[in-house]
Short mmCIF file of C-alpha atoms in Angstrom, two decimals:
data_model
loop_
_atom_site.label_atom_id
_atom_site.label_comp_id
_atom_site.label_asym_id
_atom_site.label_seq_id
_atom_site.Cartn_x
_atom_site.Cartn_y
_atom_site.Cartn_z
CA MET A 1 8.44 18.24 58.69
CA PHE A 2 8.88 21.99 58.79
CA ILE A 3 10.24 23.90 55.67
CA ARG A 4 12.21 27.08 56.27
CA LYS A 5 11.08 29.96 54.26
CA GLN A 6 13.72 31.78 52.27
CA TYR A 7 13.33 35.60 52.43
CA GLY A 8 14.70 38.09 49.86
CA ILE A 9 15.90 41.68 50.78
CA ILE A 10 12.29 42.91 51.36
CA ARG A 11 10.11 40.61 53.71
CA ASP A 12 6.23 40.67 53.78
CA HIS A 13 6.02 42.68 56.87
CA ASP A 14 8.38 45.41 55.43
CA LEU A 15 5.74 46.19 52.89
CA ARG A 16 3.64 47.56 55.59
CA SER A 17 5.71 50.66 55.75
CA PRO A 18 4.60 53.22 53.00
CA VAL A 19 8.32 54.14 52.19
CA VAL A 20 9.22 50.56 51.48
CA LEU A 21 5.98 49.83 49.62
CA LEU A 22 6.63 52.85 47.35
CA GLY A 23 10.18 51.94 46.70
CA TYR A 24 9.22 48.35 45.97
CA ILE A 25 6.45 49.49 43.38
CA GLY A 26 8.99 51.95 41.83
CA LEU A 27 11.70 49.12 41.51
CA THR A 28 9.07 46.87 39.97
CA LEU A 29 8.05 49.42 37.42
CA LEU A 30 11.70 50.13 36.64
CA CYS A 31 12.29 46.52 35.99
CA VAL A 32 9.17 46.43 33.80
CA PHE A 33 10.52 49.30 31.72
CA PHE A 34 13.91 47.67 31.22
CA VAL A 35 12.18 44.47 30.07
CA VAL A 36 10.01 46.51 27.48
CA VAL A 37 13.09 48.41 26.24
CA ALA A 38 15.23 45.04 25.98
CA PHE A 39 12.49 43.09 24.27
CA GLY A 40 10.30 45.63 22.61
CA PRO A 41 12.52 45.96 19.52
CA ILE A 42 12.82 42.19 19.13
CA LEU A 43 9.04 41.82 19.33
CA TRP A 44 8.59 44.56 16.85
CA LEU A 45 11.13 42.95 14.37
CA PHE A 46 9.25 39.56 14.66
CA PHE A 47 5.85 41.00 14.04
CA ALA A 48 6.90 43.39 11.37
CA SER A 49 8.51 40.52 9.44
CA PHE A 50 5.02 39.03 8.88
CA LYS A 51 3.94 42.21 7.04
CA ASP A 52 4.02 42.73 3.24
CA ILE A 53 5.56 45.83 1.72
CA ARG A 54 2.41 47.72 1.42
CA GLU A 55 1.25 47.14 5.04
CA PHE A 56 4.76 47.92 6.28
CA VAL A 57 4.92 51.51 4.57
CA ARG A 58 1.47 52.40 5.82
CA GLU A 59 0.55 53.64 9.25
CA PRO A 60 2.82 51.99 11.66
CA THR A 61 0.93 49.21 13.46
CA PHE A 62 2.57 46.66 16.09
CA LEU A 63 0.54 43.45 14.90
CA PRO A 64 0.33 42.40 11.31
CA ARG A 65 -2.94 41.47 9.71
CA SER A 66 -1.90 37.90 9.40
CA PHE A 67 0.83 35.36 10.43
CA ASP A 68 1.51 33.96 7.23
CA LEU A 69 4.77 31.67 7.32
CA GLY A 70 4.76 31.42 3.56
CA LYS A 71 6.33 34.95 3.48
CA PHE A 72 9.37 33.55 5.40
CA VAL A 73 9.66 30.58 3.12
CA LYS A 74 9.40 32.73 0.13
CA THR A 75 12.34 35.12 1.29
CA TRP A 76 14.37 32.16 2.46
CA ASN A 77 14.26 30.59 -1.10
CA ASP A 78 14.50 33.83 -2.90
CA LEU A 79 17.58 35.16 -1.01
CA LYS A 80 19.09 31.68 -1.06
CA PHE A 81 19.61 31.81 2.56
CA VAL A 82 20.68 28.17 3.07
CA ARG A 83 23.87 28.77 1.43
CA TYR A 84 24.88 31.52 3.92
CA TYR A 85 23.53 29.26 6.79
CA ARG A 86 25.92 26.57 5.54
CA ASN A 87 28.76 28.94 5.23
CA SER A 88 28.16 30.20 8.78
CA LEU A 89 27.89 26.65 10.15
CA ILE A 90 31.25 25.83 8.53
CA SER A 91 32.94 29.03 9.94
CA VAL A 92 31.48 28.43 13.41
CA THR A 93 32.68 24.82 13.58
CA GLY A 94 36.14 25.64 12.65
CA CYS A 95 36.12 28.53 15.12
CA VAL A 96 34.88 26.45 17.93
CA ILE A 97 37.53 23.73 17.30
CA SER A 98 40.35 26.33 17.04
CA ALA A 99 39.13 28.19 20.20
CA VAL A 100 39.14 24.92 22.33
CA PHE A 101 42.36 23.29 20.89
CA PHE A 102 44.80 26.16 20.46
CA ASN A 103 43.83 28.29 23.48
CA GLY A 104 43.46 25.19 25.62
CA LEU A 105 46.92 23.88 24.55
CA LEU A 106 48.46 27.41 25.53
CA ALA A 107 46.58 27.52 28.72
CA TYR A 108 47.79 23.81 29.53
CA ALA A 109 51.40 24.83 28.75
CA LEU A 110 51.19 27.86 31.09
CA SER A 111 49.37 26.02 33.92
CA LYS A 112 50.98 22.51 33.88
CA VAL A 113 54.15 22.52 31.87
CA ARG A 114 55.34 25.79 33.05
CA PRO A 115 58.38 26.35 30.82
CA ARG A 116 60.89 29.23 31.31
CA GLY A 117 59.26 32.58 30.72
CA ALA A 118 55.70 31.26 31.37
CA LYS A 119 54.89 34.01 33.67
CA LEU A 120 56.10 36.62 31.08
CA VAL A 121 53.92 35.08 28.42
CA PHE A 122 50.73 34.94 30.76
CA SER A 123 51.50 38.68 31.59
CA LEU A 124 51.63 39.38 27.84
CA VAL A 125 48.38 37.62 27.48
CA LEU A 126 46.72 39.67 30.17
CA TRP A 127 48.10 42.92 28.76
CA SER A 128 46.68 41.97 25.43
CA LEU A 129 43.16 42.29 26.74
CA LEU A 130 43.65 45.99 27.03
CA ILE A 131 44.42 46.43 23.20
CA PRO A 132 41.20 47.01 21.27
CA PRO A 133 40.88 44.24 18.43
CA THR A 134 40.24 46.63 15.79
CA THR A 135 43.74 48.24 16.01
CA SER A 136 45.23 45.05 14.68
CA ILE A 137 42.80 44.51 11.90
CA VAL A 138 45.11 46.30 9.24
CA PRO A 139 48.39 44.33 9.89
CA LEU A 140 46.30 41.16 10.37
CA PHE A 141 44.76 41.64 6.92
CA MET A 142 48.06 42.50 5.28
CA ASN A 143 49.34 39.10 6.55
CA ILE A 144 46.32 37.33 5.35
CA VAL A 145 46.76 38.76 1.90
CA ARG A 146 50.50 37.89 1.90
CA LEU A 147 49.77 34.21 2.93
CA GLY A 148 47.17 33.92 0.30
CA MET A 149 44.30 33.13 2.54
CA VAL A 150 41.76 35.65 1.32
CA GLY A 151 38.72 33.91 0.19
CA THR A 152 39.00 31.09 2.78
CA PHE A 153 37.79 30.22 6.23
CA PHE A 154 41.32 29.67 7.58
CA PRO A 155 42.04 33.31 8.97
CA ILE A 156 38.69 33.35 10.79
CA TRP A 157 39.47 29.97 12.32
CA PHE A 158 42.94 30.98 13.34
CA SER A 159 41.72 34.31 14.84
CA PHE A 160 39.79 32.38 17.40
CA GLY A 161 42.69 30.22 18.19
CA ALA A 162 44.47 33.29 19.62
CA ASN A 163 42.09 34.61 22.20
CA ALA A 164 43.37 35.90 25.29
CA PHE A 165 40.09 35.66 27.25
CA TYR A 166 39.77 32.05 26.52
CA VAL A 167 43.42 31.36 27.49
CA ILE A 168 42.57 32.82 30.78
CA LEU A 169 39.50 30.93 31.32
CA PHE A 170 41.28 27.67 30.42
CA LYS A 171 44.25 28.43 32.74
CA ASN A 172 42.23 29.32 35.65
CA PHE A 173 40.27 25.97 35.43
CA PHE A 174 43.60 23.93 34.79
CA ASP A 175 45.17 25.31 37.75
CA THR A 176 42.42 23.50 39.76
CA ILE A 177 43.52 20.05 38.34
CA PRO A 178 46.00 18.17 40.69
CA GLN A 179 49.51 18.36 39.39
CA SER A 180 50.00 14.86 40.64
CA LEU A 181 47.60 13.51 38.16
CA ILE A 182 49.72 15.12 35.45
CA GLU A 183 52.91 13.60 36.81
CA ALA A 184 51.16 10.15 37.06
CA SER A 185 50.39 10.40 33.43
CA ARG A 186 53.84 11.25 32.49
CA LEU A 187 55.17 8.24 34.31
CA ASP A 188 52.81 6.00 32.51
CA GLY A 189 54.44 7.20 29.33
CA CYS A 190 51.98 9.76 27.93
CA ASN A 191 53.70 12.82 26.25
CA GLU A 192 52.34 16.31 26.89
CA LEU A 193 49.88 16.32 24.02
CA GLN A 194 48.42 12.87 24.97
CA ILE A 195 47.88 14.18 28.60
CA PHE A 196 46.06 17.29 27.30
CA GLN A 197 43.80 15.35 25.01
CA LYS A 198 43.14 12.14 27.11
CA VAL A 199 43.37 13.51 30.75
CA VAL A 200 43.03 17.24 30.98
CA LEU A 201 40.25 17.79 28.36
CA PRO A 202 37.92 15.14 29.67
CA LEU A 203 38.24 16.55 33.19
CA SER A 204 37.56 20.10 31.81
CA ARG A 205 34.20 19.66 30.21
CA PRO A 206 32.52 22.49 32.15
CA ILE A 207 35.07 24.97 31.01
CA VAL A 208 35.10 23.62 27.49
CA MET A 209 31.25 24.11 27.43
CA VAL A 210 31.85 27.51 28.49
CA VAL A 211 34.21 28.37 25.79
CA VAL A 212 32.14 26.58 23.19
CA ILE A 213 29.17 28.90 24.15
CA TYR A 214 31.26 31.98 23.97
CA ALA A 215 32.90 30.95 20.70
CA VAL A 216 29.73 29.95 18.87
CA ASN A 217 27.99 33.23 19.82
CA ALA A 218 30.99 35.35 18.74
CA ALA A 219 31.66 33.43 15.47
CA TRP A 220 28.15 33.60 14.39
CA SER A 221 27.92 37.40 15.03
CA ASP A 222 31.39 38.22 13.79
CA PHE A 223 31.36 40.61 10.82
CA LEU A 224 34.48 42.66 10.14
CA LEU A 225 37.03 40.00 9.61
CA PRO A 226 34.62 37.76 7.49
CA TYR A 227 33.57 40.84 5.54
CA LEU A 228 37.19 41.60 4.52
CA VAL A 229 38.22 38.13 3.91
CA LEU A 230 35.14 36.37 2.37
CA THR A 231 33.47 39.23 0.31
CA ASN A 232 32.82 38.17 -3.33
CA SER A 233 34.13 34.69 -2.59
CA GLY A 234 30.92 32.77 -2.57
CA LEU A 235 31.69 31.75 1.15
CA GLU A 236 29.83 34.90 2.72
CA THR A 237 28.41 34.16 6.08
CA VAL A 238 24.90 35.30 7.35
CA MET A 239 26.19 38.59 8.81
CA VAL A 240 28.20 39.54 5.82
CA ARG A 241 25.29 38.69 3.52
CA LEU A 242 23.00 40.90 5.78
CA PHE A 243 25.21 43.82 5.07
CA GLN A 244 25.37 43.33 1.39
CA PHE A 245 21.50 43.15 1.25
CA ARG A 246 21.56 46.93 1.65
CA GLY A 247 22.46 47.63 -2.09
CA SER A 248 20.69 44.61 -3.47
CA TYR A 249 16.91 44.51 -5.05
CA THR A 250 15.37 43.46 -1.70
CA THR A 251 12.63 45.13 0.09
CA GLU A 252 12.76 46.46 3.69
CA VAL A 253 10.53 43.46 4.68
CA ASP A 254 12.79 41.01 3.03
CA ILE A 255 15.58 42.33 5.08
CA LEU A 256 13.58 42.21 8.23
CA ARG A 257 12.89 38.43 7.68
CA ALA A 258 16.61 37.91 6.79
CA ILE A 259 17.46 39.55 10.19
CA VAL A 260 14.90 37.16 11.88
CA PHE A 261 16.76 34.23 10.28
CA ALA A 262 20.05 35.65 11.71
CA VAL A 263 19.02 36.04 15.21
CA ILE A 264 17.46 32.59 15.52
CA PRO A 265 20.57 30.65 16.20
CA PRO A 266 21.69 32.90 19.05
CA VAL A 267 18.26 32.81 20.71
CA VAL A 268 18.10 29.17 20.46
CA LEU A 269 21.66 28.88 21.94
CA PHE A 270 20.60 31.12 24.84
CA VAL A 271 17.25 29.12 25.59
CA LEU A 272 19.18 25.80 25.54
CA PHE A 273 22.17 26.85 27.63
CA GLN A 274 20.59 29.66 29.72
CA LYS A 275 21.73 28.23 32.95
CA GLN A 276 25.38 27.63 31.80
CA ILE A 277 25.63 31.25 30.37
CA THR A 278 24.33 32.81 33.59
CA GLU A 279 26.62 30.72 35.80
CA MET A 280 29.49 31.50 33.46
CA ALA A 281 28.74 35.25 33.76
CA ALA A 282 28.59 35.08 37.46
CA HIS A 283 31.82 33.01 37.66
CA SER A 284 33.86 35.21 35.49
CA GLY A 285 32.57 38.57 36.58
CA ILE A 286 31.78 39.57 33.04
CA LYS A 287 28.24 40.55 31.94
CA GLY A 288 27.10 40.65 28.50
#
């Protein structure tokens, strides 16, 4: 059995040309440079967090003298980081549920129910992508204050339930589901909410996973709205507490270790779902 070799842009015999070889070496060095620029700060953060304060303020060195995990345990206990992890977990869970249910429900209505004015609503959803989110933070916060939701997770959860990007992702996927399947479910006596929960969502696991990954990453790293809503409430998330560490009696090394604690979940998320994230970026045409 013969196996056909898959070639890239540059084949082996192309490297015999000095011009192609020089370009190949230059491109390789450029890729190495970008890798160093991208991962260099992360590696420095990781290694610097193992230093004590005396070693940190001396001459800068890349590697610490020792890799003592006890320093991380001490910082974790001293800063009571488990509380902020718990708060972030509660916030992320609510944001994910809200992002999937409310955005998916609106997308289902626009894709399958198609009430009068559905095209206008979808056009407004598309146009809302052009509005910077920070421009609406003042009226949003005023409404939160009037509703008495300051010091609760509900404003953060509801904000993820009104995301134009998630609506577009859901609608584009729902458009591929045969309309005959929806009609058959209606003939069986299911209402629209039952069809959405029992028929559409089970068939939409790929796009649900995409939205969940996006929502988890966005909710974990969200800072502005949680800072405005949760400050001094005892419900501060990890990102809010990192900002508050600036004025507290913590050393620079403690803050570095706290940053390491904060970046662990996104890194683990990327490692576990790297394939889905890259496919999602290629499919949606959006990088980053």
